[in-house]
Coordinates of C-alpha atoms in Angstrom, one line a residue:
Chain K
E19 CA -74.6 60.4 -30.5
V20 CA -73.5 57.3 -29.4
Q21 CA -76.1 54.4 -29.9
L22 CA -75.9 50.5 -30.3
V23 CA -78.8 48.8 -32.0
E24 CA -79.2 45.1 -31.6
S25 CA -81.0 43.2 -34.0
G26 CA -81.2 39.2 -35.2
G27 CA -83.4 37.8 -32.1
G28 CA -86.4 35.5 -33.1
L29 CA -87.6 31.7 -32.0
I30 CA -85.0 29.4 -32.4
Q31 CA -85.6 25.7 -31.4
P32 CA -83.5 23.9 -29.0
G33 CA -80.2 23.0 -30.7
G34 CA -80.4 25.8 -33.1
S35 CA -78.0 28.3 -34.0
L36 CA -78.8 32.2 -34.1
R37 CA -76.3 35.2 -34.6
L38 CA -77.0 38.5 -33.3
S39 CA -75.7 42.0 -34.3
C40 CA -75.1 45.1 -32.5
A41 CA -74.8 48.4 -35.0
A42 CA -72.7 50.9 -33.7
S43 CA -72.8 54.5 -34.4
G44 CA -70.9 57.5 -33.1
F45 CA -68.3 55.7 -32.1
T46 CA -65.6 53.3 -33.7
V47 CA -65.9 49.4 -32.3
S48 CA -62.2 48.8 -32.8
R49 CA -61.2 51.0 -30.7
N50 CA -63.6 50.4 -28.1
D51 CA -64.9 47.4 -25.6
V52 CA -68.1 46.1 -26.4
S53 CA -70.0 43.5 -24.2
W54 CA -73.1 41.3 -24.5
V55 CA -75.5 41.4 -21.3
R56 CA -78.7 39.0 -21.2
Q57 CA -82.0 39.0 -18.9
A58 CA -83.9 36.0 -18.9
P59 CA -87.8 36.9 -18.5
G60 CA -88.5 38.1 -15.3
K61 CA -84.8 37.7 -13.8
G62 CA -81.5 39.6 -13.7
L63 CA -78.6 40.9 -15.7
E64 CA -76.2 38.3 -16.9
W65 CA -72.9 39.3 -18.5
V66 CA -72.2 37.1 -21.2
S67 CA -69.2 38.2 -23.1
V68 CA -66.7 41.0 -24.2
I69 CA -64.5 41.8 -27.1
D70 CA -62.0 44.5 -26.3
S71 CA -60.2 47.1 -28.5
G72 CA -57.6 44.6 -29.2
A73 CA -59.9 42.3 -30.2
K74 CA -59.7 39.7 -27.4
T75 CA -62.6 37.8 -26.1
K76 CA -63.8 36.5 -22.8
Y77 CA -66.9 34.6 -22.3
A78 CA -69.1 33.4 -19.0
D79 CA -68.6 30.3 -18.1
S80 CA -72.2 29.6 -19.0
V81 CA -71.9 29.9 -22.9
K82 CA -68.2 29.5 -22.9
G83 CA -67.7 26.7 -26.2
R84 CA -71.1 27.7 -27.7
F85 CA -71.0 31.5 -28.0
T86 CA -68.7 33.3 -30.3
I87 CA -68.5 37.2 -30.1
S88 CA -66.6 38.5 -33.0
R89 CA -66.9 42.3 -34.8
D90 CA -67.0 43.8 -38.2
N91 CA -64.7 47.1 -38.3
S92 CA -65.6 48.0 -41.8
K93 CA -69.4 47.3 -40.9
N94 CA -69.0 48.7 -37.3
M95 CA -70.6 46.0 -35.9
V96 CA -70.4 43.3 -33.1
Y97 CA -71.7 40.3 -33.4
L98 CA -72.8 37.2 -31.1
Q99 CA -72.8 33.8 -32.7
M100 CA -74.8 31.4 -30.4
N101 CA -74.9 27.9 -31.3
S102 CA -75.9 24.6 -29.5
L103 CA -78.8 27.0 -28.0
R104 CA -81.1 26.0 -24.7
A105 CA -83.8 26.9 -23.6
E106 CA -81.8 28.7 -20.4
D107 CA -80.3 31.2 -23.2
T108 CA -84.0 32.6 -23.6
A109 CA -83.4 36.2 -22.8
V110 CA -83.5 39.8 -24.3
Y111 CA -79.7 40.4 -25.1
Y112 CA -78.2 44.1 -25.0
C113 CA -75.0 45.1 -26.2
A114 CA -73.1 47.9 -24.4
R115 CA -69.8 49.7 -24.8
W116 CA -68.1 48.5 -22.2
N117 CA -65.2 51.0 -21.4
D118 CA -66.3 54.4 -20.9
Y119 CA -67.9 53.4 -17.5
V120 CA -70.6 51.3 -19.7
R121 CA -71.9 54.7 -20.5
Y122 CA -73.9 53.2 -23.4
W123 CA -77.1 50.9 -23.7
G124 CA -78.8 49.2 -26.7
Q125 CA -82.5 48.5 -26.1
G126 CA -81.8 44.6 -26.6
S127 CA -83.0 41.5 -28.6
L128 CA -85.5 38.9 -27.5
V129 CA -84.0 35.4 -28.1
T130 CA -86.8 32.6 -27.3
V131 CA -85.3 29.1 -27.6
S132 CA -88.2 26.8 -27.4
S133 CA -89.8 23.7 -29.7
Chain Y
Q24 CA -67.6 31.4 -10.9
A25 CA -68.4 34.2 -8.1
V26 CA -71.7 34.8 -6.6
V27 CA -72.8 38.0 -6.1
T28 CA -75.3 38.7 -3.3
Q29 CA -77.9 41.6 -2.8
E30 CA -81.0 41.8 -1.0
P31 CA -83.7 40.9 -3.3
S32 CA -86.2 43.6 -2.2
L33 CA -86.3 46.8 0.0
T34 CA -88.8 49.6 0.4
V35 CA -88.2 52.9 1.5
S36 CA -90.6 56.0 2.4
P37 CA -90.6 59.1 0.2
G38 CA -87.8 61.0 1.4
G39 CA -86.2 58.8 3.1
T40 CA -82.9 56.9 2.9
V41 CA -81.8 53.1 2.1
T42 CA -78.9 51.3 1.4
L43 CA -78.3 48.4 -0.9
T44 CA -75.4 46.2 -0.8
C45 CA -73.4 43.9 -2.7
G46 CA -71.5 41.2 -1.4
S47 CA -68.9 38.6 -3.3
S48 CA -68.6 34.7 -2.3
T49 CA -65.2 35.3 -2.9
G50 CA -64.5 37.6 0.3
A51 CA -64.7 41.3 0.9
V52 CA -65.7 43.4 -1.8
T53 CA -62.6 45.9 -2.7
S54 CA -62.2 48.7 -4.9
G55 CA -60.3 46.2 -7.2
H56 CA -63.7 44.7 -8.0
Y57 CA -64.4 47.9 -9.4
P58 CA -68.3 47.9 -8.4
Y59 CA -71.0 49.1 -10.7
W60 CA -74.5 50.1 -10.0
F61 CA -77.2 50.0 -12.7
Q62 CA -80.9 51.2 -12.3
Q63 CA -83.4 49.4 -14.6
K64 CA -87.0 50.3 -14.6
P65 CA -89.9 48.0 -16.3
G66 CA -89.4 47.5 -20.1
Q67 CA -86.0 49.6 -20.4
A68 CA -82.7 48.7 -20.9
P69 CA -80.5 49.3 -17.8
R70 CA -78.5 52.5 -16.9
T71 CA -75.4 52.6 -15.2
L72 CA -75.7 54.7 -12.1
I73 CA -72.2 54.2 -10.2
Y74 CA -69.0 53.0 -11.6
D75 CA -65.7 52.5 -9.8
T76 CA -67.3 52.1 -6.0
S77 CA -68.3 55.6 -6.1
N78 CA -68.0 57.5 -9.3
K79 CA -71.4 58.9 -10.9
H80 CA -72.1 59.7 -14.5
S81 CA -73.7 63.2 -15.4
W82 CA -77.0 61.9 -15.5
T83 CA -76.8 60.3 -12.0
P84 CA -78.9 62.0 -9.3
A85 CA -76.8 63.3 -6.3
R86 CA -79.0 61.8 -4.0
F87 CA -77.4 58.3 -5.2
S88 CA -74.0 57.6 -3.8
G89 CA -71.4 54.5 -3.7
S90 CA -69.4 53.3 -1.3
L91 CA -67.5 50.2 0.1
L92 CA -69.3 49.3 3.3
G93 CA -68.0 46.5 6.0
G94 CA -66.7 44.2 3.2
E95 CA -69.6 45.1 0.5
A96 CA -70.0 47.5 -1.8
A97 CA -72.9 49.9 -0.8
L98 CA -75.7 51.9 -3.2
T99 CA -77.2 54.7 -0.7
L100 CA -80.3 56.4 -2.0
S101 CA -80.8 59.6 0.5
G102 CA -84.3 61.3 -0.4
A103 CA -85.9 58.7 -1.9
Q104 CA -88.2 59.9 -4.7
P105 CA -91.2 58.0 -6.3
E106 CA -89.4 57.6 -9.7
D107 CA -86.5 55.5 -7.6
E108 CA -88.3 52.7 -7.9
A109 CA -86.7 50.3 -9.7
D110 CA -84.7 47.4 -9.9
Y111 CA -81.1 47.9 -9.1
Y112 CA -78.1 45.7 -9.9
C113 CA -74.5 45.9 -8.7
M114 CA -71.7 43.9 -10.7
L115 CA -68.0 43.2 -9.9
S116 CA -65.0 42.7 -11.8
Y117 CA -63.4 39.3 -11.1
S118 CA -59.4 39.3 -12.6
G119 CA -60.3 42.6 -14.9
R120 CA -61.5 40.5 -17.4
S121 CA -64.6 38.9 -16.6
W122 CA -67.9 40.4 -14.4
V123 CA -70.8 39.3 -12.3
F124 CA -74.0 40.5 -12.0
G125 CA -75.7 40.3 -8.7
G126 CA -79.2 39.1 -8.4
G127 CA -80.9 42.6 -8.2
T128 CA -82.4 44.4 -5.7
K129 CA -86.3 45.5 -6.0
L130 CA -86.8 48.9 -4.5
T131 CA -90.3 49.9 -3.7
V132 CA -90.9 53.7 -2.3
L133 CA -93.8 53.5 -0.7

C-alpha cells in the first residue's frame, strides 16, 4: 500500500529554518517524482517544488532560493529544507507522488511562521 | 508566473448539473497544460479526480467529467450529490516542469 507521511512542522520565528520530511512506503522515491504542495490557512493550494526520478528539481518562484528539495534513497524519504522563513510561508505542507497522475497524497504537516 | 482562474463559488441543486471552469492568464488552456482537477473537503488532503483533461482515477464518481471548453478546462458534475459539496481546484502544467493551481471553487449543493 502506498503511503506518504509528512513530519517536521511546527512553530518557527521569521527568518528561521525548518526541514520537513516525507516518509514514503509502498514505492521507491528514487524511481518516482515527489512534489510538495502547500495550503495557507483558509486559502488555496500552491505547488511548491518537485524532485523527479532523475533528481532534477524545480521550484515555484515564491520559494526559489529559499527552499531546497532533496531525497535520501536509503531511507526512502524526501525532504524540504526551508530557510529564511516568512509569515506568508505559514501553511499545511503536503507531499504527493507526482508521477502516476498524482494518485497519492500525504495528510500534511503544519508550519507556522510567527514571532 | 502564470495565473490560473476559477469561479470563487458556485451553487448547484441536488441532482443538478454544474460546470466549473479553469482559465490561464497566458491564453487558451490546451491539452498541453495537462489539466488536473482536485476535490478537497474540510480538514482533508486533496484528492485527485481528473488528470490530463478528462481521465478519471478508479475512485472518481462517473458523474464527474473533464473537458476543454472555449479555451478553458472544465469540470462538469452531472447529478450533484450532497457529498459533492467541497472545494475544487484545477491545476495546469507550464512547460512541463512547473505547475500552477487555480484559486479554487467552493461548490455548494443546495
